[in-house]
């Protein structure tokens, strides 16, 4: 059994692991089998993370966070969490390999997922010209005409990055003004390769085996039209990854995990949440990292009040699926009973 299990490996997860490890809590961080590192693994230049005046590549930043967490004793597992049992004194985290990790506290730092357009052709052509990751496949579109959909910082960053490869980038936005920060707007507007398609939304992505264009629908009564394109990059936001905890933890109207004020405490004792999964507004690497700090400190404070017997079992950092101590058992709620 563990003192702390952390689910998720973005800035929030790694920072929570760093603080928990330095507090001698022997954390286990379950990163993911395919998405370890979170969204920053798909980001190029990070210019606004403190301590890097010349900027840093997203994957490099996440690698440094991982190494720092490991340096102080974090165990990192590349597996997928498929189910959690969060009630009771002992929490259970089930992974895709069939292991069950027991813990006194769980920190949920599962981040958010890319939002889709939900239009004809999008799913069928996903991976065949439709993408949510410019840094992953942008080089395939060298010399092509492509489009980016969205009006926030992510869309501006994607469009600007893609001008390194594409001859022309159409930036499609349903309104006539952008949500992006001023510096990101100006960077995109001043790029001669970027052409804005205002008051437009994609009604359909077209193509046979590969994308060959989109059908644009006007949002203000103008004419609909077709654009010939080799690729479409979607950057319209993200949804918090709360599927694991749905029905167990209380959520907000925005769909994020509800926490108590500025803390990371959720609706269940011993369960904490951090990062984009609790933040529908700011969603920055630095705020996620700060949130991970809060979660680790809250978990440490909670563990200080746990019974000595349970804490001694957890300090042993037991192997996955370890059975309860001899002479004891766990009732359905996770409470330790029948101790000899």
C-alpha positions as a printed NumPy array, in Angstrom:
array([[  0.   ,   0.   ,   0.   ],
       [  1.149,   3.536,  -0.752],
       [  0.869,   6.797,   1.089],
       [  0.229,   8.651,  -2.185],
       [ -0.737,   7.591,  -5.692],
       [ -0.749,  10.333,  -8.331],
       [ -2.754,   9.847, -11.522],
       [ -1.406,  11.969, -14.372],
       [  1.963,  13.279, -15.492],
       [  1.637,  16.859, -16.68 ],
       [  3.043,  19.83 , -14.743],
       [  0.525,  19.227, -11.951],
       [  1.293,  15.532, -11.579],
       [  5.069,  15.864, -11.731],
       [  5.114,  18.815,  -9.316],
       [  2.856,  16.973,  -6.87 ],
       [  5.241,  14.021,  -7.125],
       [  8.276,  16.219,  -6.499],
       [  6.796,  17.738,  -3.346],
       [  5.426,  14.42 ,  -2.1  ],
       [  8.766,  12.697,  -2.663],
       [ 10.708,  15.429,  -0.835],
       [  8.27 ,  14.975,   2.054],
       [  9.247,  11.279,   2.182],
       [  5.77 ,  10.136,   1.117],
       [  7.166,   7.613,  -1.414],
       [  4.707,   8.563,  -4.182],
       [  3.765,   6.345,  -7.08 ],
       [  2.941,   8.355, -10.208],
       [  0.944,   6.551, -12.891],
       [  1.773,   8.456, -16.035],
       [ -0.026,   6.714, -18.958],
       [  1.182,   4.148, -21.425],
       [  1.051,   6.524, -24.404],
       [  0.526,  10.124, -23.177],
       [  3.133,  10.526, -20.435],
       [  3.991,  14.184, -19.951],
       [  0.607,  15.648, -20.824],
       [ -0.204,  18.37 , -23.334],
       [  3.18 ,  20.067, -23.145],
       [  4.655,  17.08 , -24.946],
       [  2.858,  18.49 , -28.008],
       [  4.042,  22.072, -27.499],
       [  7.016,  23.711, -29.152],
       [  8.488,  26.853, -27.582],
       [  7.278,  27.56 , -24.045],
       [  8.143,  31.213, -23.492],
       [  6.185,  31.979, -20.331],
       [  7.399,  29.384, -17.826],
       [  9.472,  31.102, -15.113],
       [ 13.188,  30.408, -15.128],
       [ 13.622,  30.049, -18.888],
       [ 14.296,  33.538, -20.336],
       [ 15.134,  32.052, -23.743],
       [ 12.156,  29.702, -23.713],
       [ 12.136,  25.915, -23.5  ],
       [ 10.679,  23.172, -25.65 ],
       [  7.597,  21.574, -24.092],
       [  8.955,  17.999, -24.143],
       [ 12.256,  19.197, -22.655],
       [ 10.456,  20.954, -19.806],
       [  8.418,  17.849, -19.021],
       [ 11.508,  15.655, -19.159],
       [ 13.241,  17.895, -16.616],
       [ 10.183,  17.769, -14.346],
       [ 10.134,  13.989, -14.583],
       [ 13.844,  13.699, -13.788],
       [ 13.495,  16.021, -10.806],
       [ 10.577,  14.023,  -9.398],
       [ 12.515,  10.781,  -9.847],
       [ 15.633,  12.252,  -8.257],
       [ 13.82 ,  12.568,  -4.926],
       [ 12.303,   9.096,  -5.04 ],
       [  9.128,   9.179,  -7.105],
       [  8.316,   5.841,  -8.736],
       [  6.826,   6.373, -12.201],
       [  4.654,   3.734, -13.83 ],
       [  3.823,   3.864, -17.564],
       [  0.363,   2.345, -17.477],
       [ -3.246,   3.474, -17.831],
       [ -5.648,   3.813, -14.93 ],
       [ -8.918,   2.129, -15.906],
       [-10.877,   2.312, -12.649],
       [-10.656,   3.871,  -9.204],
       [-12.334,   3.185,  -5.864],
       [-12.012,   6.374,  -3.869],
       [-14.268,   5.921,  -0.845],
       [-13.021,   4.73 ,   2.508],
       [ -9.664,   4.996,   4.225],
       [ -7.891,   2.878,   1.601],
       [ -8.257,   3.903,  -2.031],
       [ -7.768,   1.472,  -4.922],
       [ -6.403,   2.354,  -8.345],
       [ -6.811,  -0.284, -11.058],
       [ -4.526,  -0.258, -14.112],
       [ -4.74 ,  -1.713, -17.59 ],
       [ -2.249,  -4.44 , -16.688],
       [ -4.61 ,  -5.749, -14.04 ],
       [ -2.689,  -4.412, -11.043],
       [ -4.444,  -2.807,  -8.084],
       [ -2.533,  -0.095,  -6.246],
       [ -3.806,   0.697,  -2.764],
       [ -3.174,   4.109,  -1.241],
       [ -4.187,   6.295,   1.66 ],
       [ -4.381,   9.328,  -0.607],
       [ -4.9  ,   9.831,  -4.33 ],
       [ -4.059,  12.956,  -6.309],
       [ -6.005,  13.236,  -9.556],
       [ -4.049,  15.225, -12.152],
       [ -5.557,  13.815, -15.327],
       [ -5.605,  17.089, -17.262],
       [ -7.89 ,  17.668, -20.211],
       [ -8.582,  16.204, -23.661],
       [ -8.72 ,  17.844, -27.076],
       [-12.181,  19.034, -28.104],
       [-13.563,  17.925, -31.457],
       [-15.677,  19.701, -34.062],
       [-18.175,  16.835, -34.409],
       [-18.68 ,  17.414, -38.131],
       [-18.855,  14.909, -41.007],
       [-15.46 ,  13.721, -42.146],
       [-13.597,  14.634, -38.95 ],
       [-13.412,  11.17 , -37.409],
       [-13.04 ,   9.348, -40.719],
       [-10.076,  11.492, -41.763],
       [ -8.453,  11.661, -38.331],
       [ -4.81 ,  10.812, -38.925],
       [ -5.302,  11.316, -42.655],
       [ -5.089,  15.088, -42.688],
       [ -7.142,  15.909, -39.586],
       [ -4.975,  16.46 , -36.506],
       [ -4.955,  17.992, -33.033],
       [ -1.164,  18.188, -32.805],
       [  0.828,  20.481, -35.095],
       [  4.174,  19.523, -33.612],
       [  3.467,  15.841, -34.17 ],
       [  2.707,  15.908, -37.902],
       [  3.331,  19.448, -39.142],
       [  6.385,  18.449, -41.179],
       [  4.188,  16.225, -43.379],
       [  2.577,  19.379, -44.792],
       [  5.663,  21.039, -46.183],
       [  4.705,  23.241, -49.123],
       [  0.961,  22.582, -48.603],
       [ -2.071,  24.732, -47.864],
       [ -3.667,  23.889, -44.54 ],
       [ -6.05 ,  25.313, -41.933],
       [ -6.143,  25.793, -38.19 ],
       [ -9.492,  26.081, -36.385],
       [ -9.821,  28.18 , -33.229],
       [ -9.404,  31.605, -31.688],
       [ -7.339,  31.104, -28.549],
       [ -3.631,  30.998, -27.758],
       [ -3.367,  27.368, -28.819],
       [ -4.776,  28.118, -32.258],
       [ -2.433,  31.077, -32.737],
       [  0.54 ,  28.993, -31.652],
       [ -0.432,  26.115, -33.944],
       [ -0.898,  28.422, -36.927],
       [  2.389,  30.232, -36.344],
       [  4.282,  26.982, -35.893],
       [  2.799,  25.471, -39.058],
       [  4.071,  28.348, -41.194],
       [  7.488,  26.711, -40.843],
       [  6.251,  23.996, -43.178],
       [  3.104,  25.073, -45.018],
       [  3.005,  27.63 , -47.824],
       [ -0.299,  28.999, -46.495],
       [ -2.3  ,  28.625, -43.28 ],
       [ -5.98 ,  29.562, -43.131],
       [ -7.   ,  30.405, -39.577],
       [-10.728,  29.666, -39.281],
       [-12.662,  31.379, -36.505],
       [-16.416,  31.515, -35.95 ],
       [-16.354,  35.105, -34.682],
       [-14.811,  38.435, -35.662],
       [-12.501,  38.762, -32.64 ],
       [-10.054,  36.439, -30.915],
       [ -9.745,  35.115, -27.357],
       [ -5.984,  34.778, -27.655],
       [ -3.577,  36.987, -25.745],
       [ -2.53 ,  40.169, -27.567],
       [  1.024,  39.022, -28.167],
       [ -0.168,  35.779, -29.757],
       [ -2.754,  37.628, -31.874],
       [ -0.2  ,  40.08 , -33.184],
       [  2.26 ,  37.343, -33.981],
       [ -0.332,  35.539, -36.09 ],
       [ -1.744,  38.657, -37.747],
       [  1.715,  39.837, -38.753],
       [  2.652,  36.519, -40.353],
       [  2.278,  36.821, -44.156],
       [  1.546,  33.102, -44.472],
       [ -1.529,  33.251, -42.227],
       [ -4.906,  34.248, -43.673],
       [ -7.841,  34.732, -41.299],
       [-11.238,  33.328, -42.228],
       [-13.541,  35.314, -39.955],
       [-17.152,  34.46 , -39.065],
       [-16.771,  30.954, -40.419],
       [-17.137,  27.431, -39.13 ],
       [-16.374,  24.091, -40.703],
       [-19.513,  22.235, -41.729],
       [-17.682,  19.25 , -43.225],
       [-14.181,  17.946, -43.792],
       [-13.947,  16.49 , -47.281],
       [-11.681,  13.984, -48.964],
       [-11.305,  10.346, -49.935],
       [ -8.328,   8.657, -48.311],
       [ -6.837,  12.053, -47.408],
       [ -8.219,  15.501, -46.607],
       [ -8.722,  17.606, -49.722],
       [-10.681,  20.492, -48.239],
       [-13.407,  21.798, -45.968],
       [-16.844,  23.236, -46.48 ],
       [-17.111,  26.561, -44.639],
       [-20.429,  27.814, -43.327],
       [-20.877,  31.517, -42.591],
       [-21.876,  32.474, -39.045],
       [-23.175,  35.946, -39.954],
       [-25.328,  35.419, -43.009],
       [-22.569,  35.471, -45.604],
       [-21.999,  32.953, -48.365],
       [-20.871,  29.431, -47.67 ],
       [-17.77 ,  28.326, -49.544],
       [-15.239,  25.55 , -50.016],
       [-11.535,  25.693, -49.219],
       [ -9.023,  23.394, -50.861],
       [ -6.717,  22.1  , -48.125],
       [ -4.263,  19.306, -47.483],
       [ -4.77 ,  19.318, -43.721],
       [ -6.927,  20.59 , -40.866],
       [ -5.577,  21.232, -37.361],
       [ -8.21 ,  21.606, -34.644],
       [ -7.412,  23.851, -31.669],
       [-10.769,  24.754, -30.135],
       [-10.111,  23.888, -26.534],
       [-10.125,  20.959, -24.177],
       [-12.444,  19.093, -21.842],
       [-11.367,  17.993, -18.35 ],
       [-10.622,  14.276, -18.092],
       [-13.051,  13.301, -15.361],
       [-14.377,   9.981, -16.694],
       [-12.422,   8.05 , -14.063],
       [-14.021,   9.874, -11.15 ],
       [-17.503,  10.535, -12.528],
       [-20.078,   9.45 ,  -9.967],
       [-17.512,   9.418,  -7.156],
       [-16.281,  13.013,  -6.962],
       [-18.423,  16.131,  -7.128],
       [-17.953,  18.155, -10.333],
       [-18.534,  21.829, -11.099],
       [-20.913,  23.237, -13.703],
       [-17.897,  23.594, -15.999],
       [-17.267,  19.852, -15.705],
       [-14.076,  20.148, -13.645],
       [-13.497,  18.394, -10.325],
       [-14.836,  20.565,  -7.517],
       [-12.323,  21.479,  -4.837],
       [-12.682,  23.333,  -1.562],
       [-11.709,  26.964,  -2.144],
       [ -8.024,  27.393,  -2.988],
       [ -7.219,  23.925,  -1.683],
       [ -7.047,  20.693,  -3.664],
       [ -9.51 ,  18.873,  -1.392],
       [-12.298,  17.137,  -3.282],
       [-15.654,  15.9  ,  -2.009],
       [-14.03 ,  12.712,  -0.651],
       [-11.506,  12.689,   2.223],
       [ -8.035,  11.678,   1.118],
       [ -8.684,  12.487,  -2.533],
       [ -7.113,  15.602,  -4.019],
       [ -7.116,  17.106,  -7.513],
       [ -4.769,  19.429,  -9.367],
       [ -4.077,  21.023, -12.734],
       [ -6.372,  21.463, -15.715],
       [ -8.833,  18.908, -14.352],
       [ -9.871,  21.53 , -11.747],
       [ -9.172,  24.678, -13.805],
       [-11.577,  25.765, -16.571],
       [-10.146,  29.285, -16.769],
       [ -6.375,  29.73 , -16.699],
       [ -5.017,  26.375, -17.895],
       [ -1.351,  27.368, -17.881],
       [  1.648,  25.164, -17.155],
       [  2.71 ,  27.377, -14.264],
       [ -0.747,  27.39 , -12.63 ],
       [ -0.959,  23.613, -13.044],
       [  2.438,  23.216, -11.378],
       [  1.359,  25.459,  -8.499],
       [ -1.807,  23.409,  -8.176],
       [  0.271,  20.233,  -7.942],
       [  2.221,  21.804,  -5.068],
       [ -1.014,  22.502,  -3.221],
       [ -2.213,  18.928,  -3.739],
       [  0.986,  17.414,  -2.342],
       [  0.914,  19.686,   0.704],
       [ -2.765,  18.911,   1.304],
       [ -2.053,  15.182,   1.032],
       [  0.83 ,  15.489,   3.483],
       [ -1.395,  17.332,   5.944],
       [ -4.119,  14.693,   5.582],
       [ -1.654,  11.85 ,   6.166],
       [ -0.564,  13.467,   9.409],
       [ -3.992,  12.598,  10.791],
       [ -4.132,   8.992,   9.561],
       [ -3.997,   6.185,  12.126],
       [ -0.549,   4.88 ,  12.963],
       [ -1.248,   1.301,  11.842],
       [ -2.459,   2.321,   8.395],
       [  0.397,   4.749,   7.974],
       [  2.979,   2.113,   8.881],
       [  1.529,  -0.231,   6.253],
       [  1.629,   2.513,   3.641],
       [  5.212,   3.512,   4.44 ],
       [  6.245,   0.069,   3.314],
       [  5.382,   1.053,  -0.302],
       [  3.833,  -2.368,  -0.83 ],
       [  3.794,  -4.061,  -4.205],
       [  0.759,  -3.731,  -6.488],
       [ -2.222,  -5.717,  -5.329],
       [ -0.706,  -6.612,  -1.944],
       [ -3.209,  -8.196,   0.354],
       [ -3.984,  -6.629,   3.735],
       [ -1.78 ,  -7.364,   6.711],
       [ -2.191, -10.699,   8.422],
       [ -5.15 , -10.803,  10.75 ],
       [ -6.905,  -7.884,   9.067],
       [ -9.16 ,  -7.304,   6.094],
       [-10.747,  -4.463,   4.19 ],
       [-14.489,  -4.056,   4.229],
       [-16.303,  -2.9  ,   1.029],
       [-15.86 ,   0.757,   1.961],
       [-12.082,   0.386,   2.259],
       [-11.97 ,   0.523,   6.051],
       [ -9.437,  -1.717,   7.816],
       [-11.249,  -4.15 ,  10.105],
       [-10.49 ,  -7.215,  12.172],
       [ -6.951,  -6.231,  13.133],
       [ -5.48 ,  -8.828,  15.47 ]])
